Coordinates of C-alpha atoms in Angstrom, one line a residue:
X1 CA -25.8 -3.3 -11.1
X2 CA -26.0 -0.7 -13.6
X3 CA -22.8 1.2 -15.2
X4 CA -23.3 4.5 -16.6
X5 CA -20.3 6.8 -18.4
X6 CA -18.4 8.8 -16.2
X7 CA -18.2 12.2 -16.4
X8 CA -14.9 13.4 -17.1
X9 CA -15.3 17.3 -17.9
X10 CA -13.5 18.5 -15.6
X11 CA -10.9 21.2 -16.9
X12 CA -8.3 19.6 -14.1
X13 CA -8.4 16.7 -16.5
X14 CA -9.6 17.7 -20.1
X15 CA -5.7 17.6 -20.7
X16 CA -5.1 13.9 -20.0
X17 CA -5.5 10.9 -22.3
X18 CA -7.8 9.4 -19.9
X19 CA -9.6 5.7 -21.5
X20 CA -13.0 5.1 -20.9
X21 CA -13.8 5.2 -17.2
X22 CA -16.7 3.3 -16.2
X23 CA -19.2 4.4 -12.8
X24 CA -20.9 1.7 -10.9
X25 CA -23.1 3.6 -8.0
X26 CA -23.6 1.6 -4.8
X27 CA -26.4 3.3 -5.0
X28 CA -29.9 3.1 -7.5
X29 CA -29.0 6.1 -10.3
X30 CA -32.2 7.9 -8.9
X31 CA -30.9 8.4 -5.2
X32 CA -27.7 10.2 -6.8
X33 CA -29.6 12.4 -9.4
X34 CA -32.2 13.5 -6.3
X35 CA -29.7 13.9 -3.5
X36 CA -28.5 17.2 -2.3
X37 CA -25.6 18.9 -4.1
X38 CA -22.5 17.6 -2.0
X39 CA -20.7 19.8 -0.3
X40 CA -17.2 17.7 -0.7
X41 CA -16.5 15.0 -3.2
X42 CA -13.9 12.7 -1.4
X43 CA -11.8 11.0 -3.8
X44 CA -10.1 8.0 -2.7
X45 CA -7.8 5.5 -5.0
X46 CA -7.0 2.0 -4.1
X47 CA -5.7 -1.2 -5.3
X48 CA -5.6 -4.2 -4.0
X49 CA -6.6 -2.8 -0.2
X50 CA -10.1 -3.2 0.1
X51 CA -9.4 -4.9 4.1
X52 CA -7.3 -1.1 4.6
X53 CA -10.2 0.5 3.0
X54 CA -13.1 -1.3 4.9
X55 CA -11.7 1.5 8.1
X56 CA -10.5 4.1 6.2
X57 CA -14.5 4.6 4.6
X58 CA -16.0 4.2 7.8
X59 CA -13.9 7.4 9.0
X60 CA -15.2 9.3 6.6
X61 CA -18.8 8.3 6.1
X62 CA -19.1 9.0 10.0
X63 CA -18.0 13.1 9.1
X64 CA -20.0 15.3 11.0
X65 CA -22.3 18.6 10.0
X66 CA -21.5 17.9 6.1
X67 CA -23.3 16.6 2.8
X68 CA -20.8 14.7 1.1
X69 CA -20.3 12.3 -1.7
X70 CA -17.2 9.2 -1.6
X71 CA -16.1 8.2 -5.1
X72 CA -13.8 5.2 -5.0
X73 CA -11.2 4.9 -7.8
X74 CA -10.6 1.5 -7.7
X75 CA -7.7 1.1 -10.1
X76 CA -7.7 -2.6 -11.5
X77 CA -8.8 -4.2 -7.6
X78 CA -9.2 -8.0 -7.7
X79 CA -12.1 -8.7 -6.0
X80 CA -14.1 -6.4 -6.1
X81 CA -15.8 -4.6 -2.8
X82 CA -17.7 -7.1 -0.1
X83 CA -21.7 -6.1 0.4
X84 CA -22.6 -4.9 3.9
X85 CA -21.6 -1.7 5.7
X86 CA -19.6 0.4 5.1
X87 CA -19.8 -0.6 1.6
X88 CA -23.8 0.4 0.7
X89 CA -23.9 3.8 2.1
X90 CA -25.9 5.6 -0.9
X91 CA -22.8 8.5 -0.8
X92 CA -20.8 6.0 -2.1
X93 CA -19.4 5.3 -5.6
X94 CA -17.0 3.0 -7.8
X95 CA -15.2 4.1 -10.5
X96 CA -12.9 1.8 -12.3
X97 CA -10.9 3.1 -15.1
X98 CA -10.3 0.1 -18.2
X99 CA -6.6 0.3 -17.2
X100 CA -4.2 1.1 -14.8
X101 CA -3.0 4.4 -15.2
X102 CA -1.0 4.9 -12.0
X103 CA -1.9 7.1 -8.1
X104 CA -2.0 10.5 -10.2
X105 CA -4.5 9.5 -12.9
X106 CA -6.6 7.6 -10.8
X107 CA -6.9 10.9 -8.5
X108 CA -7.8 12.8 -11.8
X109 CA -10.8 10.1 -12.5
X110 CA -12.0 11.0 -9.1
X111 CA -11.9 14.8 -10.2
X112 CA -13.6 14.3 -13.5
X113 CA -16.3 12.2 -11.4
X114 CA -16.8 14.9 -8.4
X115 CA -20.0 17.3 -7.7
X116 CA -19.0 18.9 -4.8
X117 CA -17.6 22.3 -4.7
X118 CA -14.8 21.4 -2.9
X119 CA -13.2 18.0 -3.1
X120 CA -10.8 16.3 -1.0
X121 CA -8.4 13.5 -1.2
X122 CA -7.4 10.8 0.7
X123 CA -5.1 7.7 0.6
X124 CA -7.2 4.3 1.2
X125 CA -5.1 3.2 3.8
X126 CA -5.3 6.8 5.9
X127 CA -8.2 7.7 8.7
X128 CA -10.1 11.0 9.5
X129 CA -11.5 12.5 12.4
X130 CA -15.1 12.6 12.2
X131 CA -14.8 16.6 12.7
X132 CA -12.1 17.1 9.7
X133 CA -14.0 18.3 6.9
X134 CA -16.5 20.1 8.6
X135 CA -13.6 22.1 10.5
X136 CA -11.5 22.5 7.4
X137 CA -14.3 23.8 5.7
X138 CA -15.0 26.6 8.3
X139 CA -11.6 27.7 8.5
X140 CA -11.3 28.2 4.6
X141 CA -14.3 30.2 4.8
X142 CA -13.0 32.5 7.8
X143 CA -9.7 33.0 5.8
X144 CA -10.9 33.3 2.6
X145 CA -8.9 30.4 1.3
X146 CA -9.0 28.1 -1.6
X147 CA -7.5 25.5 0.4
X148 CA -7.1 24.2 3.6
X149 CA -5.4 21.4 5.6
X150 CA -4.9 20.2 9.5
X151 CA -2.1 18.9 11.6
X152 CA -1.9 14.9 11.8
X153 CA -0.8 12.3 13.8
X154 CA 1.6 9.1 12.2
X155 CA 0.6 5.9 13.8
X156 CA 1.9 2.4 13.8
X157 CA -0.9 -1.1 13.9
X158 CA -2.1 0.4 16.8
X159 CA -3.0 4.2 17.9
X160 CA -0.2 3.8 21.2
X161 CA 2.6 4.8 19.1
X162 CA 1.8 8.1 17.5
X163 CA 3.9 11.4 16.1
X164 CA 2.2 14.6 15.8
X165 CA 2.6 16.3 12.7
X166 CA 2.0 20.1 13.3
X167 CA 0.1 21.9 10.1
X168 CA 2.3 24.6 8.8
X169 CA 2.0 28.3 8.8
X170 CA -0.5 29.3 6.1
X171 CA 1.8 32.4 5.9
X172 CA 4.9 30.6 4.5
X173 CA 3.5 27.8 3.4
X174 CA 4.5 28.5 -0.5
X175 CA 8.1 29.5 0.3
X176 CA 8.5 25.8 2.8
X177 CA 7.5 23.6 -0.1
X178 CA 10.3 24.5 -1.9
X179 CA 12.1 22.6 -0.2
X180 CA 10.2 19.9 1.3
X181 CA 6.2 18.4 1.0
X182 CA 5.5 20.3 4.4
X183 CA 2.1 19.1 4.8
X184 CA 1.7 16.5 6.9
X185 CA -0.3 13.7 5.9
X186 CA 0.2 13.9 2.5
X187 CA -2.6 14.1 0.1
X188 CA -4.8 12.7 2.6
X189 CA -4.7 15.9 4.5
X190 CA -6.1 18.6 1.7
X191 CA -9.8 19.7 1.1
X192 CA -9.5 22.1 -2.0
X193 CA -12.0 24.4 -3.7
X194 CA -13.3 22.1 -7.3
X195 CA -12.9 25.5 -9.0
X196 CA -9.3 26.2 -8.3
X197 CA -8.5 22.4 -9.0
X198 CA -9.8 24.0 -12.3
X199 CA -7.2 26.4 -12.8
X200 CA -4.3 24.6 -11.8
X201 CA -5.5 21.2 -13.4
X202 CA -5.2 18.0 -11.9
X203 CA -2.3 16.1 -10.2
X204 CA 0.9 15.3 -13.0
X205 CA 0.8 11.9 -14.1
X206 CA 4.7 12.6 -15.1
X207 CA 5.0 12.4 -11.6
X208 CA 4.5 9.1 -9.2
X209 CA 6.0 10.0 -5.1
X210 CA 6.0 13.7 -5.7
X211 CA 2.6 14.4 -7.3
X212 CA 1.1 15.7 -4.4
X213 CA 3.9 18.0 -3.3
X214 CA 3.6 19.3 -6.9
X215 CA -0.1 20.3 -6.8
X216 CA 0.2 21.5 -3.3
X217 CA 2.8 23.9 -4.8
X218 CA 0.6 25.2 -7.6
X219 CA -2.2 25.6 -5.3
X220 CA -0.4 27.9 -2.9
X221 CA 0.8 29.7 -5.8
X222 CA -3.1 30.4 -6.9
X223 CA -4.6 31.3 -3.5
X224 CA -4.4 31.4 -0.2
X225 CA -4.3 28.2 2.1
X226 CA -5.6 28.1 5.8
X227 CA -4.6 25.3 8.5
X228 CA -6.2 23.8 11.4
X229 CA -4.4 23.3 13.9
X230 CA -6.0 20.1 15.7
X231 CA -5.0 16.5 14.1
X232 CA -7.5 15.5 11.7
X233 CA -5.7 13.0 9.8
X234 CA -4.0 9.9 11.1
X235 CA -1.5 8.6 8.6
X236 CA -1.0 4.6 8.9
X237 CA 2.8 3.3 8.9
X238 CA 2.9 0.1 7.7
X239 CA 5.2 -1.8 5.4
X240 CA 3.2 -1.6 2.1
X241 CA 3.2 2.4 2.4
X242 CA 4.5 3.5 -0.7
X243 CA 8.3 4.2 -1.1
X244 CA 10.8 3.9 -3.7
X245 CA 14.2 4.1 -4.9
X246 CA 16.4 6.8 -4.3
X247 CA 17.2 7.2 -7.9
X248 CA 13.3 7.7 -8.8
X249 CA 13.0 9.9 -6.1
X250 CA 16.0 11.9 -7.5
X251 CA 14.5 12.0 -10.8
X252 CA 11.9 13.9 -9.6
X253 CA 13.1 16.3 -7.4
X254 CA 15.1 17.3 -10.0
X255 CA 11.8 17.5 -12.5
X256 CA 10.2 19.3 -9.7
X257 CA 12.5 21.3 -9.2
X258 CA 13.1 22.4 -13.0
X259 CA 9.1 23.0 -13.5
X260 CA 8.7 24.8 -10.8
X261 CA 12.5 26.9 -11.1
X262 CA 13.7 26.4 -7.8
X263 CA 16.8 26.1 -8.9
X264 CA 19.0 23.6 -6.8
X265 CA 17.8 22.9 -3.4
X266 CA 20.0 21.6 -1.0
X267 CA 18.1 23.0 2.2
X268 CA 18.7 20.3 5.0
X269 CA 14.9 20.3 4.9
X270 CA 15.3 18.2 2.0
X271 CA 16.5 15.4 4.4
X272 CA 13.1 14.9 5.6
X273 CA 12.6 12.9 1.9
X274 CA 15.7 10.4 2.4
X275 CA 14.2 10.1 5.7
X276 CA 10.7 9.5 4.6
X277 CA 12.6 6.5 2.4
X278 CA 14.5 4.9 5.3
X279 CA 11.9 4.9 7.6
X280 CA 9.8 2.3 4.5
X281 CA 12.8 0.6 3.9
X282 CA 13.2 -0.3 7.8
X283 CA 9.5 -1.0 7.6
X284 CA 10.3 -3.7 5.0
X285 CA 12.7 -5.2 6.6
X286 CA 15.9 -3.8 4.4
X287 CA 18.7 -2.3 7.0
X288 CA 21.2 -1.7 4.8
X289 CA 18.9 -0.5 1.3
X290 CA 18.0 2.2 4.6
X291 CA 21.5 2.1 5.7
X292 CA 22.4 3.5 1.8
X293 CA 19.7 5.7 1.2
X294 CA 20.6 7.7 4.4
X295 CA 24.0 8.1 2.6
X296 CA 22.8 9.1 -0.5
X297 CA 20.8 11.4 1.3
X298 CA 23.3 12.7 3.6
X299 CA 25.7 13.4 0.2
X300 CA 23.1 15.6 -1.8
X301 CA 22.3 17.4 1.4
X302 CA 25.8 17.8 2.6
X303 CA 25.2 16.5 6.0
X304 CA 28.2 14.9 7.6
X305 CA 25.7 14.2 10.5
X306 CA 23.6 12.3 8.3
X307 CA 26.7 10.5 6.8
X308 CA 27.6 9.2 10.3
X309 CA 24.4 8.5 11.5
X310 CA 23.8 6.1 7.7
X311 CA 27.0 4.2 9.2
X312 CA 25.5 3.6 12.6
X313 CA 22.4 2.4 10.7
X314 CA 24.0 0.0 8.9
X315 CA 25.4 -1.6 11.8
X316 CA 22.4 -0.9 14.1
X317 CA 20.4 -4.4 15.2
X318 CA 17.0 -2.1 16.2
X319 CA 14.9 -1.0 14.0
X320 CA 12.9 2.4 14.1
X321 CA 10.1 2.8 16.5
X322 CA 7.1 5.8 14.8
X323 CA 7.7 7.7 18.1
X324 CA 5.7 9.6 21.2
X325 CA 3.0 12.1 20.8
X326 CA 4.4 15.7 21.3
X327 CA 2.7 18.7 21.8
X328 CA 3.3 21.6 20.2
X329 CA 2.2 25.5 21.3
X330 CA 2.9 26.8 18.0
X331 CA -0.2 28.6 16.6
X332 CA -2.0 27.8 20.2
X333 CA -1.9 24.5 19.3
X334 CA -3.4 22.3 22.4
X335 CA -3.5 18.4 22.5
X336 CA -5.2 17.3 25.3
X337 CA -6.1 13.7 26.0
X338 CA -8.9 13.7 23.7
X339 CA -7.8 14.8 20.8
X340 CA -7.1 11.5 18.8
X341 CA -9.6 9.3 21.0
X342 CA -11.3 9.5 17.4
X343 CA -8.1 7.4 16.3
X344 CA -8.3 4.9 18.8
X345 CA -11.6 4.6 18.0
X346 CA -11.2 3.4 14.3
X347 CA -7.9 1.6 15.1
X348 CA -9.6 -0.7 17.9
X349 CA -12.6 -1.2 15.1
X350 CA -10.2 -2.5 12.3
X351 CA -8.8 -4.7 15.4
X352 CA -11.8 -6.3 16.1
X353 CA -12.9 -6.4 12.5
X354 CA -9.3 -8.5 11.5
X355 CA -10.0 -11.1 14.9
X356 CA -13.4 -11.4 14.9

């Protein structure tokens, strides 16, 4: 297989002290240099996942009415990538930096690396629905937007427990993240214009569970944003999602917070973090690190509510459940029964993959 130099001349990451990055195309170097200019580059970090990955890829290699290219920042995996589908699909590339720089700098490689004009992110454990870029796309274009994201659904192991996660209004979408990260999904949710990644630069490597609320900030303080209001993105729940301590997470709201001079924030929105944290902890297995994060949260917030309902936790036996589908009329927003059949779909693959 033959490695190349990746290109990393992107102004969203000519500020970093990025190593050497190395490219390994799962396809022959000819293929790329004659295919068609992509019209997404989706960049996807992982570690370690390659059995979450195997479903996440096939969601998004299966996108409908859409040229686009994958690049896979595989950040220090051991083994690497098994042959067979999904894994030789000619839109598909490696990069592997020399070291591990961390979720933020491994999403900068995948910026450097990108031809599309617009490129879109997405967490390796995370599935699409096959319509999502193509439908992002055209409603960016309608509104004139530099960026755009969809509702999304949170799911458990399998697609019977799911939350809908409505998108949020374009309209007051920069004034909502000052408080809280209010799009759902996370940064598996956002397709965004390469050239205003450009202007804002890439995601803040200062910056570890918040880097993606901070770029989403910049963004909708460069341009305007559009939503979809259909779920796009299904967002896995599983114990090994990424969540931290309360005290990391404190140091950077606060950082956030001072870049970006929103002074001190103490909306009860900002709950929706502590509860973000409780709901992982529970996941793991740790009732009372949930049981004291609620507190903590409940204290910064000033929510006596929240204070009582951290002391039921802690002497609660059951543990959290993800929740029933809603539906929401917001925006004419319509889930009939078909709208995540897409997710049961990839769900009931993965299931068969693990047991056959």
């Amino acid at each position: 297989m033959e490695w190349v130099q990746a290109d990393a001349s992107r102004a969203a990451i000519q500020s970093e002290d990025i190593d050497f990055v190395r490219l390994w195309p799962m396809a022959s170097s000819s293929a790329l240099d004659g295919a068609r200019q992509p019209d997404v580059s989706v960049v996807i970090p992982t570690r370690d996942r390659y059995a979450l990955l195997a479903t996440t890829l096939t969601s998004v290699i299966e996108q409908q009415d859409v040229v686009l290219e994958v690049i896979i920042v595989d950040d220090s995996s051991t083994p690497a990538p098994s042959a067979g589908a999904p894994w030789e699909d000619p839109r598909l590339r490696v990069v592997r930096p020399d070291v591990c720089r961390g979720l933020a700098a491994a999403r900068n490689v995948g910026i450097g690396a990108a031809r599309g004009a617009w490129v879109a992110f997405l967490d390796d454990d995370d599935l699409w629905a096959p319509s999502k870029l193509r439908a992002q796309l055209d409603a960016a274009e309608a509104a004139g937007a530099t960026f755009a994201y969809s509702a999304a659904v949170r799911f458990g192991r399998d697609a019977g427990a799911l939350k809908f996660l409505p998108a949020p209004d374009p309209r007051t979408l920069r004034e909502s993240l000052r408080s809280l990260n209010c799009v759902p999904a996370g940064a598996s949710n956002v397709i965004v214009r390469a050239a205003a990644l450009d202007e804002v630069g890439g995601f803040d490597t200062r910056l570890s569970h918040l880097a993606d609320w901070d770029m989403w900030i910049r963004l909708a303080g460069g341009g305007p944003a559009a939503a979809c209001d259909q779920p796009h993105v299904g967002y896995r729940l599983h114990a090994g999602n990424m969540r931290s301590s309360v005290g990391g997470v404190h140091r950077e709201l606060r950082a956030l917070d001072r870049k970006h001079r929103h002074g001190s924030v103490r909306s009860p929105a900002r709950l929706e973090i502590y509860r973000w944290l409780v709901e992982g902890q529970l996941l793991a297995g740790r009732r009372v690190s949930a049981a004291r994060t609620q507190a903590v949260g409940a204290v910064h917030c000033r929510s006596l509510g929240e204070l009582k309902r951290a002391r039921e936790l802690l002497f609660a036996t059951a543990t959290t459940r993800p929740g029933t589908i809603v539906r929401s009329s917001r925006r004419h927003a319509v889930l009939d029964d078909g709208a995540v059949a897409w997710l049961s779909h990839y769900v009931d693959a993965a299931a068969c993959t693990e047991h056959g």
